Coordinates of C-alpha atoms in Angstrom, one line a residue:
X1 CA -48.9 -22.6 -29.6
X2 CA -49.0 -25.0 -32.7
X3 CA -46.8 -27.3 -33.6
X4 CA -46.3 -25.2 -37.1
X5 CA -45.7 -22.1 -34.7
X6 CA -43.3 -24.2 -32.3
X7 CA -41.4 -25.4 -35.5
X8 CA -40.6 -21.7 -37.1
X9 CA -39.6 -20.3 -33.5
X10 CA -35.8 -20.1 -32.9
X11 CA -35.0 -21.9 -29.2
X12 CA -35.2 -19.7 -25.9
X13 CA -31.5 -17.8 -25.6
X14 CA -29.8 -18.9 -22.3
X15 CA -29.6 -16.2 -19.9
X16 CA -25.7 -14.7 -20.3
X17 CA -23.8 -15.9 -16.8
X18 CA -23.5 -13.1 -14.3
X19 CA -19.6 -11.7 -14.1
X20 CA -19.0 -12.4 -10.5
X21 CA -18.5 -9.2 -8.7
X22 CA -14.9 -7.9 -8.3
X23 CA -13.3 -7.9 -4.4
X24 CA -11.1 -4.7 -3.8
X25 CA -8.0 -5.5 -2.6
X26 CA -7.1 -2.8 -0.9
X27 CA -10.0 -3.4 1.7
X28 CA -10.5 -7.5 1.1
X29 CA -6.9 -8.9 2.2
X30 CA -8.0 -12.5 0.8
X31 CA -8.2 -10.7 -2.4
X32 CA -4.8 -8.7 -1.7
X33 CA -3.3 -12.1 -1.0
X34 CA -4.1 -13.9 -4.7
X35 CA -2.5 -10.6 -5.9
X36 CA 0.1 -10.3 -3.5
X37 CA 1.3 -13.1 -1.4
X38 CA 3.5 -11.0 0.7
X39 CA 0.6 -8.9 1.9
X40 CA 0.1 -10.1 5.1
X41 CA 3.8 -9.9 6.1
X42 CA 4.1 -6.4 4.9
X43 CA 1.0 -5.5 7.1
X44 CA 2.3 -6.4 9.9
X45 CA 5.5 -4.9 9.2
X46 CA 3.9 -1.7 8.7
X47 CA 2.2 -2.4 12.2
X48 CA 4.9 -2.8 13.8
X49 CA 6.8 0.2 12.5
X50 CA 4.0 2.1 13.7
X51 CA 3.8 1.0 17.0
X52 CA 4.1 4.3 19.3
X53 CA 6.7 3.1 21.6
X54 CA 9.1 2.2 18.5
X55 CA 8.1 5.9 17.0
X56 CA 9.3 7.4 20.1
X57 CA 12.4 5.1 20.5
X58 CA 13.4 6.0 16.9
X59 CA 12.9 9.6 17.4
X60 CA 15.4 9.4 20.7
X61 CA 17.8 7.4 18.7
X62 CA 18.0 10.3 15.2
X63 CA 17.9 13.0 18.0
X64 CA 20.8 11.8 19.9
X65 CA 22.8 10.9 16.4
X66 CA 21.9 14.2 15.4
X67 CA 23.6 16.2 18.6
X68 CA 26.6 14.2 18.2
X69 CA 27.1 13.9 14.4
X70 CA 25.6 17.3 13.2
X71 CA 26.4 20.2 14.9
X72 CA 29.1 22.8 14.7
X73 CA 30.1 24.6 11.6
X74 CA 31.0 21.3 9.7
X75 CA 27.3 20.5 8.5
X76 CA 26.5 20.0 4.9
X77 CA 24.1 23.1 4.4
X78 CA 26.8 25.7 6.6
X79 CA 29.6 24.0 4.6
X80 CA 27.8 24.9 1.4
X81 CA 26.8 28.6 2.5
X82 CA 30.5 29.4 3.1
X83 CA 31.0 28.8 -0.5
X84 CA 28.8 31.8 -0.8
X85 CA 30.5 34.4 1.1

């Protein structure tokens, strides 16, 4: 290693930086968040609207809306078949 060789050689390359590695959002929720802000509200929306007992009071709730409001000959699909006879 000379000082003629040393003179002729071009300087050592700098390794390249390492890309850092991407964060999926849809599993990382501190990655979600820089995306989405709302995120963690919506969650627990979504938690909440699938809470069992809620399910089940919602269910009662169309059921009973359904007896009183949809019965009887005046329903869309037999008011629309009677077109057809």
């Amino acid at each position: 290693n000379s000082t003629e060789v040393q003179s002729v050689l071009r300087p050592k390359l700098e390794a390249p930086m390492k890309a850092p590695m991407k964060r999926n959002p849809l599993r990382v929720m501190e990655a979600m968040v820089q995306l989405n802000p709302y995120a963690p509200e919506a969650k627990e929306a979504e938690k909440k609207r699938r809470d069992p007992a809620l399910v089940k009071e919602r269910k009662a709730a169309s059921k009973a809306y359904n007896k009183r409001h949809k019965r009887g000959p005046d329903t869309f699909y037999k008011t629309l078949m009677k077109a057809f006879e």
